Coordinates of C-alpha atoms in Angstrom, one line a residue:
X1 CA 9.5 -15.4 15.6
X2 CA 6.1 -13.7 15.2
X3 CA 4.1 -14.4 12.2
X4 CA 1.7 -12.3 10.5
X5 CA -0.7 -13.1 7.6
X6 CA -1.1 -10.0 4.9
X7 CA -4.0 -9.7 2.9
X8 CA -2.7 -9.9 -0.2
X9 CA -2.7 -12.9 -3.0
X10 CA 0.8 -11.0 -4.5
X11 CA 3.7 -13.0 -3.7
X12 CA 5.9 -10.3 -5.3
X13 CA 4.2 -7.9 -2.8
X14 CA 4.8 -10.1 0.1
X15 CA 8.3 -10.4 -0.8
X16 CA 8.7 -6.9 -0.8
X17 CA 7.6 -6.5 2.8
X18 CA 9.1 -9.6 4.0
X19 CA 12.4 -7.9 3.8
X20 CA 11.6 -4.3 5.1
X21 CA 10.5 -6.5 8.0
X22 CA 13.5 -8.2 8.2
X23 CA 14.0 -11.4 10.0
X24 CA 12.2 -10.9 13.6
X25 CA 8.8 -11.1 10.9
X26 CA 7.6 -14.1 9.5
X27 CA 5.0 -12.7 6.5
X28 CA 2.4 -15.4 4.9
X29 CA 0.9 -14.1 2.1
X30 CA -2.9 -15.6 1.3
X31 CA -1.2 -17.7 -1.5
X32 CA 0.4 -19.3 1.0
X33 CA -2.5 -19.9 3.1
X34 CA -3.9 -21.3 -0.2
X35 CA -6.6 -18.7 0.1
X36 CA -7.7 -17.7 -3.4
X37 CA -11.3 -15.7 -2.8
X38 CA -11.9 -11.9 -3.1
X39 CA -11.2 -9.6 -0.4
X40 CA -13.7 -6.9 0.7
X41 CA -13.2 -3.2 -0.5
X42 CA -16.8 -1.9 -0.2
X43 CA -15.9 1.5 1.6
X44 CA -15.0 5.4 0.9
X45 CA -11.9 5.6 2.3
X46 CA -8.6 3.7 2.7
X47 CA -8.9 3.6 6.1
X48 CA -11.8 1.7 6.4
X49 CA -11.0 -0.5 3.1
X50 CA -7.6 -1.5 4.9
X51 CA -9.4 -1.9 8.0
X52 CA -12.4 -4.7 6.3
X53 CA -9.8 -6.3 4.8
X54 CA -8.0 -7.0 7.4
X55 CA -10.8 -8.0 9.8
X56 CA -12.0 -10.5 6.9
X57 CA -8.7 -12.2 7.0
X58 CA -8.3 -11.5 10.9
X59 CA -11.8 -13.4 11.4
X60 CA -11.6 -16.0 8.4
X61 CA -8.3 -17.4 10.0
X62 CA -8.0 -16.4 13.9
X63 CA -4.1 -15.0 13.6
X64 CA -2.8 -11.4 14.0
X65 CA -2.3 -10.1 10.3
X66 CA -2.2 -6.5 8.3
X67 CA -3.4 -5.5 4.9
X68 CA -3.2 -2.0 3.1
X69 CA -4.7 0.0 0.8
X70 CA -3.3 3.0 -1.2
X71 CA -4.3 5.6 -3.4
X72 CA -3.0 8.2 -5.9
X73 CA -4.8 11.6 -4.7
X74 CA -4.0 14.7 -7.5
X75 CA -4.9 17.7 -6.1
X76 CA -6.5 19.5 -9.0
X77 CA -8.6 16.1 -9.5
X78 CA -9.9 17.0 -5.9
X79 CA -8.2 14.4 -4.5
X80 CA -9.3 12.0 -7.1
X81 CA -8.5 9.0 -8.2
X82 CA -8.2 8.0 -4.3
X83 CA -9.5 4.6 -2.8
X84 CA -11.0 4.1 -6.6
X85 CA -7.4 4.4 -7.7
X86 CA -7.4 0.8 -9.1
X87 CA -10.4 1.2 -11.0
X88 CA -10.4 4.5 -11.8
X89 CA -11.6 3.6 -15.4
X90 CA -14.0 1.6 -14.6
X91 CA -14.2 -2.5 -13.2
X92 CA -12.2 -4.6 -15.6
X93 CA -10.0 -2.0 -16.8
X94 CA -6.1 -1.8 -17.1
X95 CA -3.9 0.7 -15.4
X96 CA -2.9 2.0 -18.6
X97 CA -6.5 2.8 -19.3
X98 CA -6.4 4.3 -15.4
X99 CA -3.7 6.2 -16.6
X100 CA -4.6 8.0 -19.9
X101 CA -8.1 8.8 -17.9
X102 CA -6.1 10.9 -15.5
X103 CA -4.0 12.0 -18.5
X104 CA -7.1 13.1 -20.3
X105 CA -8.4 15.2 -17.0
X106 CA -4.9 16.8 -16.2
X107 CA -4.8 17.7 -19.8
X108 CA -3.6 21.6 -20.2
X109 CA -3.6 21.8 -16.4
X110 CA -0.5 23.4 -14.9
X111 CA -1.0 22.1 -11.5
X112 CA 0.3 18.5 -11.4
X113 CA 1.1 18.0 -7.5
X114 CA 0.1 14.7 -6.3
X115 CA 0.8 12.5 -3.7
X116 CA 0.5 8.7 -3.3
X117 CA -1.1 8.1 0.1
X118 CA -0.5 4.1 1.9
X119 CA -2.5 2.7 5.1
X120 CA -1.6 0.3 6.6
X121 CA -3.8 -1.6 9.0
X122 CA -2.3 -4.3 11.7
X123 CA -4.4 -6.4 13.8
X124 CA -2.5 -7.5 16.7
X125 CA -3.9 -9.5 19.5
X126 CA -7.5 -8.3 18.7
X127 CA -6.1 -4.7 18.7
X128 CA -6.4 -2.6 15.7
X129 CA -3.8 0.0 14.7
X130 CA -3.0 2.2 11.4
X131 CA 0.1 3.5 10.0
X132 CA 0.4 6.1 7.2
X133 CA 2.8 6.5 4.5
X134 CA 3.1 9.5 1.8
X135 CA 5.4 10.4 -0.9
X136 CA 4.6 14.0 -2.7
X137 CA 5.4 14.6 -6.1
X138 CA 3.4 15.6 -9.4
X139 CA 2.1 14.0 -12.2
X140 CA 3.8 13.9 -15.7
X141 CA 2.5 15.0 -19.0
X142 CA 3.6 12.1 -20.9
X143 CA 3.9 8.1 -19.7
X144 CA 7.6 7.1 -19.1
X145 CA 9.3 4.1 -18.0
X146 CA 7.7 0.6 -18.0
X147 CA 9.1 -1.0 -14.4
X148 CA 6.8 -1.0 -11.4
X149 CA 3.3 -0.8 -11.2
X150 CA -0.3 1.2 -11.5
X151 CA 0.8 5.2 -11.9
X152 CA 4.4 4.5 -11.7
X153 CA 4.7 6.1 -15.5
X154 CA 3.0 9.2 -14.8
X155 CA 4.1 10.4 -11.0
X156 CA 7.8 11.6 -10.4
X157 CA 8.5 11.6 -6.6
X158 CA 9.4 14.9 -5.3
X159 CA 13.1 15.8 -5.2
X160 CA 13.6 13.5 -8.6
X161 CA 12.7 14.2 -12.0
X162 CA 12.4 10.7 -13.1
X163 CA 9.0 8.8 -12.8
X164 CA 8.7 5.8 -10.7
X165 CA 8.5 3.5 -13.5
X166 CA 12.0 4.3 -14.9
X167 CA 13.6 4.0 -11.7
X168 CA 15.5 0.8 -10.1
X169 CA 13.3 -0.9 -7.4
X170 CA 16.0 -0.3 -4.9
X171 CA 15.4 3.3 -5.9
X172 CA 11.7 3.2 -5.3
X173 CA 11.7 1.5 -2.6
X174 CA 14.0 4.1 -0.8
X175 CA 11.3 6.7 -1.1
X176 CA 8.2 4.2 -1.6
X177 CA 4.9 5.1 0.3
X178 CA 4.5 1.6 0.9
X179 CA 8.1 1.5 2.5
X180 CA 7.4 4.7 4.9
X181 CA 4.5 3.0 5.9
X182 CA 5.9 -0.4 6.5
X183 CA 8.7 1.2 8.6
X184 CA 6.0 2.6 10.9
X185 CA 4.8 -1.0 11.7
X186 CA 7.9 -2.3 12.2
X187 CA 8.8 0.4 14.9
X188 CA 5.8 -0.3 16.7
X189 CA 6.0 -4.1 16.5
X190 CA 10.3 -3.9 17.7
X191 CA 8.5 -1.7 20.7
X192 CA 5.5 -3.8 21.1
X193 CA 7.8 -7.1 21.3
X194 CA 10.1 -5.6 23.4
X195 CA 7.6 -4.6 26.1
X196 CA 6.4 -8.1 25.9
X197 CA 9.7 -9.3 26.9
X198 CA 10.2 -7.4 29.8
X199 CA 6.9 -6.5 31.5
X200 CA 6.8 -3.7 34.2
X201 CA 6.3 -4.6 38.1

């Protein structure tokens, strides 16, 4: 069984991935490495915040891990809130206050599309490759629904017209950015395995 650390102190997160990855996947999370310092996020992009985090850990413990970083891009925003999505309001603050500041800047605009963008970034044998996940949708006029996370509330998923946050997580998870990126690794990894097994002449 392969194991992979990923750079995350959420157990619940972990979790999560642990069983998209199914049981060829052994995940440790940093709580289980009993890791409890701050990971780098100094950059502009996700990209490159996914790919420094996962170098950090990568370095800090010598074993092939992942990490990602995701961010809620509105169009009429320009894109924003993007790789500041988790502190859109300002260090410190709470996603309901990142919420009602994207509330306040959407306020009497009638383009709402959005789209919550994942990357994930795998380091495998001193290799380093990405895999991208994106769900569409818009964002709401009102907050609705308390389950999930971040700007669950306010963004309903294309082809639904319920927000994330008043959805079941098997429901989410079905259409989940996180998931559709996740899914990517675990292609690659079944491939990559496999071609380990049976090497070429």
């Amino acid at each position: 069984m392969h194991t992979l650390i990923f750079a995350t102190q959420n157990r619940f997160k972990r979790d999560e991935v642990q069983a998209m990855l199914g049981n060829d996947i052994h995940v440790l999370s940093l709580s289980d490495l009993y890791y409890e310092g701050e990971l780098p996020e100094t950059h502009e992009t996700l990209e490159e915040n996914a790919l420094e985090k996962a170098q950090f850990i990568s370095n800090k413990f010598s074993m092939d891990c992942f990490s990602e970083d995701t961010g809620l891009e509105i169009d009429a925003l320009n894109g924003e809130p993007g790789v500041y999505s988790a502190r859109y309001a300002g260090n410190g603050k709470s996603a309901t206050d990142n919420i009602e500041r994207v509330l306040r800047k959407m306020s009497g605009e009638k383009n709402r599309k959005a789209k919550f963008r994942t990357i994930v970034c795998l380091i495998l044998k001193d290799q380093i490759h990405y895999f991208e996940g994106i769900v569409k949708g818009i964002i709401s006029e009102d907050i609705t629904g308390n389950s999930g996370f971040g700007y669950d509330p306010v963004f309903i998923p294309e082809g639904s017209n319920k927000t994330f946050a008043t959805m079941s997580k098997e429901e989410k998870n079905r259409t989940s950015h996180r998931r559709i990126a996740v899914e990517r690794m675990k292609e690659f990894l079944k491939t990559h395995n496999h071609s380990d097994s049976h090497p070429g002449p």
